[in-house]
């Protein structure tokens, strides 16, 4: 079964071959889980959504059309479930927004850093993760789909239900915002080396 494409597997699944679901799970359970985890930073939530994605694939298998990529359909389901659950749970409390600009996160600053915070500040991947989490939700989602899931702009456009131009703009702005958020960390690392 490993030599079959995703489309072929899904078509077999539509025809009643339930054994192919194991191969689809093998291929996509980790990418879906990590996609949701990067968006939410909540492992339990990511696990629940990842399971729900595959339940939806099972219950909606009759609606799958092989005209597009299976991964696009799969990540569309994950995207829709995330948005739906985030709305229900009102996670905007965890991602507070500015009243003047709803796309801008409110940033909280502490005057004291815990030892753990100091150690994390020295770890680039932790800094990068925090900076990505600080991006507006749609920018973060588009960037994660592009950079971590390696989807092309067309697939991201279908998943987010945005035009190709809007997706390119989202990713461009995400990269610019990320650069601005990372710049102070690089200046801190390079401190004292003015050339």
mmCIF file with all atom_site columns, C-alpha atoms in Angstrom:
data_model
loop_
_atom_site.group_PDB
_atom_site.id
_atom_site.type_symbol
_atom_site.label_atom_id
_atom_site.label_alt_id
_atom_site.label_comp_id
_atom_site.label_asym_id
_atom_site.label_entity_id
_atom_site.label_seq_id
_atom_site.pdbx_PDB_ins_code
_atom_site.Cartn_x
_atom_site.Cartn_y
_atom_site.Cartn_z
_atom_site.occupancy
_atom_site.B_iso_or_equiv
_atom_site.pdbx_formal_charge
_atom_site.auth_seq_id
_atom_site.auth_comp_id
_atom_site.auth_asym_id
_atom_site.auth_atom_id
_atom_site.pdbx_PDB_model_num
ATOM 1   C CA . UNK A 1 1   ? 0.000   0.000  0.000  1.00 0.00 ? 1   UNK A CA 1
ATOM 2   C CA . UNK A 1 2   ? 2.963   2.311  0.452  1.00 0.00 ? 2   UNK A CA 1
ATOM 3   C CA . UNK A 1 3   ? 3.316   2.640  -3.312 1.00 0.00 ? 3   UNK A CA 1
ATOM 4   C CA . UNK A 1 4   ? -0.245  3.965  -3.728 1.00 0.00 ? 4   UNK A CA 1
ATOM 5   C CA . UNK A 1 5   ? -0.823  7.715  -3.897 1.00 0.00 ? 5   UNK A CA 1
ATOM 6   C CA . UNK A 1 6   ? -2.995  9.475  -1.338 1.00 0.00 ? 6   UNK A CA 1
ATOM 7   C CA . UNK A 1 7   ? -5.739  9.832  -3.947 1.00 0.00 ? 7   UNK A CA 1
ATOM 8   C CA . UNK A 1 8   ? -5.646  6.118  -4.754 1.00 0.00 ? 8   UNK A CA 1
ATOM 9   C CA . UNK A 1 9   ? -5.811  5.238  -1.066 1.00 0.00 ? 9   UNK A CA 1
ATOM 10  C CA . UNK A 1 10  ? -8.763  7.535  -0.488 1.00 0.00 ? 10  UNK A CA 1
ATOM 11  C CA . UNK A 1 11  ? -10.611 6.164  -3.519 1.00 0.00 ? 11  UNK A CA 1
ATOM 12  C CA . UNK A 1 12  ? -10.093 2.625  -2.183 1.00 0.00 ? 12  UNK A CA 1
ATOM 13  C CA . UNK A 1 13  ? -11.364 3.813  1.195  1.00 0.00 ? 13  UNK A CA 1
ATOM 14  C CA . UNK A 1 14  ? -14.476 5.248  -0.451 1.00 0.00 ? 14  UNK A CA 1
ATOM 15  C CA . UNK A 1 15  ? -15.062 1.845  -2.036 1.00 0.00 ? 15  UNK A CA 1
ATOM 16  C CA . UNK A 1 16  ? -15.003 0.145  1.371  1.00 0.00 ? 16  UNK A CA 1
ATOM 17  C CA . UNK A 1 17  ? -11.374 -0.943 1.806  1.00 0.00 ? 17  UNK A CA 1
ATOM 18  C CA . UNK A 1 18  ? -10.990 0.138  5.439  1.00 0.00 ? 18  UNK A CA 1
ATOM 19  C CA . UNK A 1 19  ? -7.437  -1.240 5.710  1.00 0.00 ? 19  UNK A CA 1
ATOM 20  C CA . UNK A 1 20  ? -6.101  1.735  3.733  1.00 0.00 ? 20  UNK A CA 1
ATOM 21  C CA . UNK A 1 21  ? -6.971  4.082  6.609  1.00 0.00 ? 21  UNK A CA 1
ATOM 22  C CA . UNK A 1 22  ? -3.940  2.712  8.469  1.00 0.00 ? 22  UNK A CA 1
ATOM 23  C CA . UNK A 1 23  ? -1.677  3.935  5.672  1.00 0.00 ? 23  UNK A CA 1
ATOM 24  C CA . UNK A 1 24  ? -3.338  7.364  5.600  1.00 0.00 ? 24  UNK A CA 1
ATOM 25  C CA . UNK A 1 25  ? -2.926  7.570  9.378  1.00 0.00 ? 25  UNK A CA 1
ATOM 26  C CA . UNK A 1 26  ? 0.730   6.580  9.090  1.00 0.00 ? 26  UNK A CA 1
ATOM 27  C CA . UNK A 1 27  ? 1.333   9.301  6.514  1.00 0.00 ? 27  UNK A CA 1
ATOM 28  C CA . UNK A 1 28  ? -0.628  12.152 8.063  1.00 0.00 ? 28  UNK A CA 1
ATOM 29  C CA . UNK A 1 29  ? -1.218  11.724 11.804 1.00 0.00 ? 29  UNK A CA 1
ATOM 30  C CA . UNK A 1 30  ? 2.032   13.491 12.745 1.00 0.00 ? 30  UNK A CA 1
ATOM 31  C CA . UNK A 1 31  ? 1.786   16.336 10.196 1.00 0.00 ? 31  UNK A CA 1
ATOM 32  C CA . UNK A 1 32  ? -1.801  17.099 11.275 1.00 0.00 ? 32  UNK A CA 1
ATOM 33  C CA . UNK A 1 33  ? -0.913  16.912 14.973 1.00 0.00 ? 33  UNK A CA 1
ATOM 34  C CA . UNK A 1 34  ? 2.099   19.214 14.560 1.00 0.00 ? 34  UNK A CA 1
ATOM 35  C CA . UNK A 1 35  ? 0.111   21.674 12.436 1.00 0.00 ? 35  UNK A CA 1
ATOM 36  C CA . UNK A 1 36  ? -2.504  22.053 15.175 1.00 0.00 ? 36  UNK A CA 1
ATOM 37  C CA . UNK A 1 37  ? 0.127   22.060 17.927 1.00 0.00 ? 37  UNK A CA 1
ATOM 38  C CA . UNK A 1 38  ? 2.012   24.902 16.253 1.00 0.00 ? 38  UNK A CA 1
ATOM 39  C CA . UNK A 1 39  ? -1.205  26.891 16.006 1.00 0.00 ? 39  UNK A CA 1
ATOM 40  C CA . UNK A 1 40  ? -2.467  26.266 19.518 1.00 0.00 ? 40  UNK A CA 1
ATOM 41  C CA . UNK A 1 41  ? 0.593   25.417 21.633 1.00 0.00 ? 41  UNK A CA 1
ATOM 42  C CA . UNK A 1 42  ? -1.690  22.937 23.433 1.00 0.00 ? 42  UNK A CA 1
ATOM 43  C CA . UNK A 1 43  ? -0.751  19.252 23.092 1.00 0.00 ? 43  UNK A CA 1
ATOM 44  C CA . UNK A 1 44  ? -4.082  17.920 24.369 1.00 0.00 ? 44  UNK A CA 1
ATOM 45  C CA . UNK A 1 45  ? -6.019  20.187 22.012 1.00 0.00 ? 45  UNK A CA 1
ATOM 46  C CA . UNK A 1 46  ? -3.778  19.149 19.100 1.00 0.00 ? 46  UNK A CA 1
ATOM 47  C CA . UNK A 1 47  ? -4.318  15.466 19.902 1.00 0.00 ? 47  UNK A CA 1
ATOM 48  C CA . UNK A 1 48  ? -8.098  15.926 20.070 1.00 0.00 ? 48  UNK A CA 1
ATOM 49  C CA . UNK A 1 49  ? -8.253  17.844 16.795 1.00 0.00 ? 49  UNK A CA 1
ATOM 50  C CA . UNK A 1 50  ? -5.949  15.376 15.014 1.00 0.00 ? 50  UNK A CA 1
ATOM 51  C CA . UNK A 1 51  ? -8.217  12.507 16.052 1.00 0.00 ? 51  UNK A CA 1
ATOM 52  C CA . UNK A 1 52  ? -11.295 14.457 15.020 1.00 0.00 ? 52  UNK A CA 1
ATOM 53  C CA . UNK A 1 53  ? -9.751  15.100 11.576 1.00 0.00 ? 53  UNK A CA 1
ATOM 54  C CA . UNK A 1 54  ? -9.518  11.370 10.912 1.00 0.00 ? 54  UNK A CA 1
ATOM 55  C CA . UNK A 1 55  ? -13.018 10.784 12.267 1.00 0.00 ? 55  UNK A CA 1
ATOM 56  C CA . UNK A 1 56  ? -14.242 13.434 9.801  1.00 0.00 ? 56  UNK A CA 1
ATOM 57  C CA . UNK A 1 57  ? -12.332 11.770 6.966  1.00 0.00 ? 57  UNK A CA 1
ATOM 58  C CA . UNK A 1 58  ? -14.165 8.561  7.819  1.00 0.00 ? 58  UNK A CA 1
ATOM 59  C CA . UNK A 1 59  ? -17.608 10.132 8.127  1.00 0.00 ? 59  UNK A CA 1
ATOM 60  C CA . UNK A 1 60  ? -17.189 12.386 5.082  1.00 0.00 ? 60  UNK A CA 1
ATOM 61  C CA . UNK A 1 61  ? -15.304 9.979  2.818  1.00 0.00 ? 61  UNK A CA 1
ATOM 62  C CA . UNK A 1 62  ? -18.180 9.998  0.321  1.00 0.00 ? 62  UNK A CA 1
ATOM 63  C CA . UNK A 1 63  ? -17.600 13.738 -0.230 1.00 0.00 ? 63  UNK A CA 1
ATOM 64  C CA . UNK A 1 64  ? -13.936 13.398 -1.167 1.00 0.00 ? 64  UNK A CA 1
ATOM 65  C CA . UNK A 1 65  ? -13.300 14.338 -4.792 1.00 0.00 ? 65  UNK A CA 1
ATOM 66  C CA . UNK A 1 66  ? -9.941  13.379 -6.311 1.00 0.00 ? 66  UNK A CA 1
ATOM 67  C CA . UNK A 1 67  ? -9.691  16.620 -8.321 1.00 0.00 ? 67  UNK A CA 1
ATOM 68  C CA . UNK A 1 68  ? -7.360  18.223 -5.753 1.00 0.00 ? 68  UNK A CA 1
ATOM 69  C CA . UNK A 1 69  ? -4.623  16.942 -3.502 1.00 0.00 ? 69  UNK A CA 1
ATOM 70  C CA . UNK A 1 70  ? -5.677  14.802 -0.571 1.00 0.00 ? 70  UNK A CA 1
ATOM 71  C CA . UNK A 1 71  ? -3.398  16.782 1.746  1.00 0.00 ? 71  UNK A CA 1
ATOM 72  C CA . UNK A 1 72  ? -5.248  19.992 0.840  1.00 0.00 ? 72  UNK A CA 1
ATOM 73  C CA . UNK A 1 73  ? -8.568  18.383 1.781  1.00 0.00 ? 73  UNK A CA 1
ATOM 74  C CA . UNK A 1 74  ? -7.055  16.985 4.981  1.00 0.00 ? 74  UNK A CA 1
ATOM 75  C CA . UNK A 1 75  ? -5.532  20.288 6.135  1.00 0.00 ? 75  UNK A CA 1
ATOM 76  C CA . UNK A 1 76  ? -8.775  22.089 5.212  1.00 0.00 ? 76  UNK A CA 1
ATOM 77  C CA . UNK A 1 77  ? -10.583 19.807 7.634  1.00 0.00 ? 77  UNK A CA 1
ATOM 78  C CA . UNK A 1 78  ? -7.924  20.488 10.298 1.00 0.00 ? 78  UNK A CA 1
ATOM 79  C CA . UNK A 1 79  ? -8.150  24.251 9.672  1.00 0.00 ? 79  UNK A CA 1
ATOM 80  C CA . UNK A 1 80  ? -11.950 24.271 9.892  1.00 0.00 ? 80  UNK A CA 1
ATOM 81  C CA . UNK A 1 81  ? -11.956 22.202 13.090 1.00 0.00 ? 81  UNK A CA 1
ATOM 82  C CA . UNK A 1 82  ? -9.371  24.495 14.689 1.00 0.00 ? 82  UNK A CA 1
ATOM 83  C CA . UNK A 1 83  ? -11.345 27.610 13.849 1.00 0.00 ? 83  UNK A CA 1
ATOM 84  C CA . UNK A 1 84  ? -14.591 26.017 15.013 1.00 0.00 ? 84  UNK A CA 1
ATOM 85  C CA . UNK A 1 85  ? -13.147 24.861 18.338 1.00 0.00 ? 85  UNK A CA 1
ATOM 86  C CA . UNK A 1 86  ? -11.316 28.120 18.923 1.00 0.00 ? 86  UNK A CA 1
ATOM 87  C CA . UNK A 1 87  ? -14.545 30.039 18.424 1.00 0.00 ? 87  UNK A CA 1
ATOM 88  C CA . UNK A 1 88  ? -16.466 27.742 20.750 1.00 0.00 ? 88  UNK A CA 1
ATOM 89  C CA . UNK A 1 89  ? -13.864 27.893 23.486 1.00 0.00 ? 89  UNK A CA 1
ATOM 90  C CA . UNK A 1 90  ? -13.350 31.616 22.965 1.00 0.00 ? 90  UNK A CA 1
ATOM 91  C CA . UNK A 1 91  ? -9.590  31.266 22.876 1.00 0.00 ? 91  UNK A CA 1
ATOM 92  C CA . UNK A 1 92  ? -9.330  34.942 22.108 1.00 0.00 ? 92  UNK A CA 1
ATOM 93  C CA . UNK A 1 93  ? -8.838  35.251 25.868 1.00 0.00 ? 93  UNK A CA 1
ATOM 94  C CA . UNK A 1 94  ? -5.547  33.402 25.389 1.00 0.00 ? 94  UNK A CA 1
ATOM 95  C CA . UNK A 1 95  ? -4.715  35.522 22.364 1.00 0.00 ? 95  UNK A CA 1
ATOM 96  C CA . UNK A 1 96  ? -5.792  38.998 23.502 1.00 0.00 ? 96  UNK A CA 1
ATOM 97  C CA . UNK A 1 97  ? -6.233  41.550 20.760 1.00 0.00 ? 97  UNK A CA 1
ATOM 98  C CA . UNK A 1 98  ? -5.790  45.297 20.711 1.00 0.00 ? 98  UNK A CA 1
ATOM 99  C CA . UNK A 1 99  ? -9.058  47.250 20.569 1.00 0.00 ? 99  UNK A CA 1
ATOM 100 C CA . UNK A 1 100 ? -7.623  49.616 17.951 1.00 0.00 ? 100 UNK A CA 1
ATOM 101 C CA . UNK A 1 101 ? -6.274  46.845 15.699 1.00 0.00 ? 101 UNK A CA 1
ATOM 102 C CA . UNK A 1 102 ? -7.942  43.425 16.165 1.00 0.00 ? 102 UNK A CA 1
ATOM 103 C CA . UNK A 1 103 ? -5.177  41.757 14.133 1.00 0.00 ? 103 UNK A CA 1
ATOM 104 C CA . UNK A 1 104 ? -2.523  42.925 16.583 1.00 0.00 ? 104 UNK A CA 1
ATOM 105 C CA . UNK A 1 105 ? -1.806  40.936 19.721 1.00 0.00 ? 105 UNK A CA 1
ATOM 106 C CA . UNK A 1 106 ? -1.610  42.703 23.039 1.00 0.00 ? 106 UNK A CA 1
ATOM 107 C CA . UNK A 1 107 ? 1.863   42.092 24.411 1.00 0.00 ? 107 UNK A CA 1
ATOM 108 C CA . UNK A 1 108 ? 2.425   41.577 28.105 1.00 0.00 ? 108 UNK A CA 1
ATOM 109 C CA . UNK A 1 109 ? 5.798   42.424 29.552 1.00 0.00 ? 109 UNK A CA 1
ATOM 110 C CA . UNK A 1 110 ? 7.233   41.277 32.844 1.00 0.00 ? 110 UNK A CA 1
ATOM 111 C CA . UNK A 1 111 ? 10.022  43.145 34.564 1.00 0.00 ? 111 UNK A CA 1
ATOM 112 C CA . UNK A 1 112 ? 11.460  39.929 35.985 1.00 0.00 ? 112 UNK A CA 1
ATOM 113 C CA . UNK A 1 113 ? 12.449  36.806 34.102 1.00 0.00 ? 113 UNK A CA 1
ATOM 114 C CA . UNK A 1 114 ? 12.321  33.397 35.711 1.00 0.00 ? 114 UNK A CA 1
ATOM 115 C CA . UNK A 1 115 ? 15.390  31.140 35.354 1.00 0.00 ? 115 UNK A CA 1
ATOM 116 C CA . UNK A 1 116 ? 13.393  29.090 32.866 1.00 0.00 ? 116 UNK A CA 1
ATOM 117 C CA . UNK A 1 117 ? 12.633  32.240 30.825 1.00 0.00 ? 117 UNK A CA 1
ATOM 118 C CA . UNK A 1 118 ? 16.316  33.194 30.828 1.00 0.00 ? 118 UNK A CA 1
ATOM 119 C CA . UNK A 1 119 ? 17.286  29.723 29.577 1.00 0.00 ? 119 UNK A CA 1
ATOM 120 C CA . UNK A 1 120 ? 14.590  29.836 26.894 1.00 0.00 ? 120 UNK A CA 1
ATOM 121 C CA . UNK A 1 121 ? 15.730  33.279 25.759 1.00 0.00 ? 121 UNK A CA 1
ATOM 122 C CA . UNK A 1 122 ? 19.080  31.729 24.943 1.00 0.00 ? 122 UNK A CA 1
ATOM 123 C CA . UNK A 1 123 ? 17.488  28.959 22.923 1.00 0.00 ? 123 UNK A CA 1
ATOM 124 C CA . UNK A 1 124 ? 16.834  30.173 19.374 1.00 0.00 ? 124 UNK A CA 1
ATOM 125 C CA . UNK A 1 125 ? 14.133  27.621 18.625 1.00 0.00 ? 125 UNK A CA 1
ATOM 126 C CA . UNK A 1 126 ? 12.199  28.736 21.708 1.00 0.00 ? 126 UNK A CA 1
ATOM 127 C CA . UNK A 1 127 ? 12.609  32.373 20.658 1.00 0.00 ? 127 UNK A CA 1
ATOM 128 C CA . UNK A 1 128 ? 11.437  31.543 17.142 1.00 0.00 ? 128 UNK A CA 1
ATOM 129 C CA . UNK A 1 129 ? 8.453   29.597 18.492 1.00 0.00 ? 129 UNK A CA 1
ATOM 130 C CA . UNK A 1 130 ? 7.450   32.502 20.751 1.00 0.00 ? 130 UNK A CA 1
ATOM 131 C CA . UNK A 1 131 ? 7.796   34.986 17.898 1.00 0.00 ? 131 UNK A CA 1
ATOM 132 C CA . UNK A 1 132 ? 5.661   32.827 15.594 1.00 0.00 ? 132 UNK A CA 1
ATOM 133 C CA . UNK A 1 133 ? 3.016   32.560 18.333 1.00 0.00 ? 133 UNK A CA 1
ATOM 134 C CA . UNK A 1 134 ? 2.969   36.362 18.494 1.00 0.00 ? 134 UNK A CA 1
ATOM 135 C CA . UNK A 1 135 ? 1.892   36.670 14.852 1.00 0.00 ? 135 UNK A CA 1
ATOM 136 C CA . UNK A 1 136 ? -1.743  37.393 13.964 1.00 0.00 ? 136 UNK A CA 1
ATOM 137 C CA . UNK A 1 137 ? -3.605  34.073 13.672 1.00 0.00 ? 137 UNK A CA 1
ATOM 138 C CA . UNK A 1 138 ? -4.059  33.988 9.880  1.00 0.00 ? 138 UNK A CA 1
ATOM 139 C CA . UNK A 1 139 ? -0.441  35.013 9.262  1.00 0.00 ? 139 UNK A CA 1
ATOM 140 C CA . UNK A 1 140 ? 0.734   32.341 11.690 1.00 0.00 ? 140 UNK A CA 1
ATOM 141 C CA . UNK A 1 141 ? -1.459  29.684 10.082 1.00 0.00 ? 141 UNK A CA 1
ATOM 142 C CA . UNK A 1 142 ? -0.356  30.548 6.539  1.00 0.00 ? 142 UNK A CA 1
ATOM 143 C CA . UNK A 1 143 ? 3.312   30.607 7.568  1.00 0.00 ? 143 UNK A CA 1
ATOM 144 C CA . UNK A 1 144 ? 3.046   27.239 9.345  1.00 0.00 ? 144 UNK A CA 1
ATOM 145 C CA . UNK A 1 145 ? 1.349   25.648 6.334  1.00 0.00 ? 145 UNK A CA 1
ATOM 146 C CA . UNK A 1 146 ? 4.062   27.015 4.033  1.00 0.00 ? 146 UNK A CA 1
ATOM 147 C CA . UNK A 1 147 ? 7.221   26.542 6.104  1.00 0.00 ? 147 UNK A CA 1
ATOM 148 C CA . UNK A 1 148 ? 6.422   23.552 8.310  1.00 0.00 ? 148 UNK A CA 1
ATOM 149 C CA . UNK A 1 149 ? 3.954   21.595 6.168  1.00 0.00 ? 149 UNK A CA 1
ATOM 150 C CA . UNK A 1 150 ? 5.667   22.534 2.869  1.00 0.00 ? 150 UNK A CA 1
ATOM 151 C CA . UNK A 1 151 ? 2.394   23.248 1.098  1.00 0.00 ? 151 UNK A CA 1
ATOM 152 C CA . UNK A 1 152 ? 2.398   25.425 -1.992 1.00 0.00 ? 152 UNK A CA 1
ATOM 153 C CA . UNK A 1 153 ? 0.546   28.737 -2.186 1.00 0.00 ? 153 UNK A CA 1
ATOM 154 C CA . UNK A 1 154 ? -2.326  27.196 -4.163 1.00 0.00 ? 154 UNK A CA 1
ATOM 155 C CA . UNK A 1 155 ? -2.966  24.540 -1.523 1.00 0.00 ? 155 UNK A CA 1
ATOM 156 C CA . UNK A 1 156 ? -2.811  27.111 1.264  1.00 0.00 ? 156 UNK A CA 1
ATOM 157 C CA . UNK A 1 157 ? -5.256  29.261 -0.693 1.00 0.00 ? 157 UNK A CA 1
ATOM 158 C CA . UNK A 1 158 ? -7.765  26.397 -0.794 1.00 0.00 ? 158 UNK A CA 1
ATOM 159 C CA . UNK A 1 159 ? -7.302  25.530 2.887  1.00 0.00 ? 159 UNK A CA 1
ATOM 160 C CA . UNK A 1 160 ? -7.703  29.097 4.129  1.00 0.00 ? 160 UNK A CA 1
ATOM 161 C CA . UNK A 1 161 ? -10.358 29.913 1.508  1.00 0.00 ? 161 UNK A CA 1
ATOM 162 C CA . UNK A 1 162 ? -8.407  33.009 0.489  1.00 0.00 ? 162 UNK A CA 1
ATOM 163 C CA . UNK A 1 163 ? -7.248  34.177 -2.930 1.00 0.00 ? 163 UNK A CA 1
ATOM 164 C CA . UNK A 1 164 ? -3.736  33.301 -4.056 1.00 0.00 ? 164 UNK A CA 1
ATOM 165 C CA . UNK A 1 165 ? -2.732  36.957 -3.765 1.00 0.00 ? 165 UNK A CA 1
ATOM 166 C CA . UNK A 1 166 ? -4.133  37.172 -0.235 1.00 0.00 ? 166 UNK A CA 1
ATOM 167 C CA . UNK A 1 167 ? -2.145  34.087 0.791  1.00 0.00 ? 167 UNK A CA 1
ATOM 168 C CA . UNK A 1 168 ? 1.060   35.506 -0.668 1.00 0.00 ? 168 UNK A CA 1
ATOM 169 C CA . UNK A 1 169 ? 0.410   38.758 1.185  1.00 0.00 ? 169 UNK A CA 1
ATOM 170 C CA . UNK A 1 170 ? -0.303  36.912 4.449  1.00 0.00 ? 170 UNK A CA 1
ATOM 171 C CA . UNK A 1 171 ? 2.937   34.951 4.195  1.00 0.00 ? 171 UNK A CA 1
ATOM 172 C CA . UNK A 1 172 ? 4.927   38.019 3.178  1.00 0.00 ? 172 UNK A CA 1
ATOM 173 C CA . UNK A 1 173 ? 3.541   40.004 6.123  1.00 0.00 ? 173 UNK A CA 1
ATOM 174 C CA . UNK A 1 174 ? 4.131   37.063 8.453  1.00 0.00 ? 174 UNK A CA 1
ATOM 175 C CA . UNK A 1 175 ? 7.775   36.942 7.404  1.00 0.00 ? 175 UNK A CA 1
ATOM 176 C CA . UNK A 1 176 ? 8.156   40.713 7.828  1.00 0.00 ? 176 UNK A CA 1
ATOM 177 C CA . UNK A 1 177 ? 6.496   40.628 11.250 1.00 0.00 ? 177 UNK A CA 1
ATOM 178 C CA . UNK A 1 178 ? 8.604   37.646 12.260 1.00 0.00 ? 178 UNK A CA 1
ATOM 179 C CA . UNK A 1 179 ? 11.742  39.459 11.152 1.00 0.00 ? 179 UNK A CA 1
ATOM 180 C CA . UNK A 1 180 ? 10.760  42.484 13.263 1.00 0.00 ? 180 UNK A CA 1
ATOM 181 C CA . UNK A 1 181 ? 10.087  40.268 16.270 1.00 0.00 ? 181 UNK A CA 1
ATOM 182 C CA . UNK A 1 182 ? 13.389  38.389 15.865 1.00 0.00 ? 182 UNK A CA 1
ATOM 183 C CA . UNK A 1 183 ? 15.568  41.453 15.239 1.00 0.00 ? 183 UNK A CA 1
ATOM 184 C CA . UNK A 1 184 ? 15.894  42.471 18.910 1.00 0.00 ? 184 UNK A CA 1
ATOM 185 C CA . UNK A 1 185 ? 17.018  38.938 19.777 1.00 0.00 ? 185 UNK A CA 1
ATOM 186 C CA . UNK A 1 186 ? 19.774  39.058 17.154 1.00 0.00 ? 186 UNK A CA 1
ATOM 187 C CA . UNK A 1 187 ? 20.891  42.489 18.340 1.00 0.00 ? 187 UNK A CA 1
ATOM 188 C CA . UNK A 1 188 ? 21.034  41.095 21.868 1.00 0.00 ? 188 UNK A CA 1
ATOM 189 C CA . UNK A 1 189 ? 23.170  38.162 20.709 1.00 0.00 ? 189 UNK A CA 1
ATOM 190 C CA . UNK A 1 190 ? 25.472  40.377 18.640 1.00 0.00 ? 190 UNK A CA 1
ATOM 191 C CA . UNK A 1 191 ? 25.576  43.149 21.282 1.00 0.00 ? 191 UNK A CA 1
ATOM 192 C CA . UNK A 1 192 ? 28.821  45.073 21.247 1.00 0.00 ? 192 UNK A CA 1
ATOM 193 C CA . UNK A 1 193 ? 29.884  44.116 17.731 1.00 0.00 ? 193 UNK A CA 1
ATOM 194 C CA . UNK A 1 194 ? 29.330  47.342 15.828 1.00 0.00 ? 194 UNK A CA 1
ATOM 195 C CA . UNK A 1 195 ? 31.059  47.218 12.470 1.00 0.00 ? 195 UNK A CA 1
#
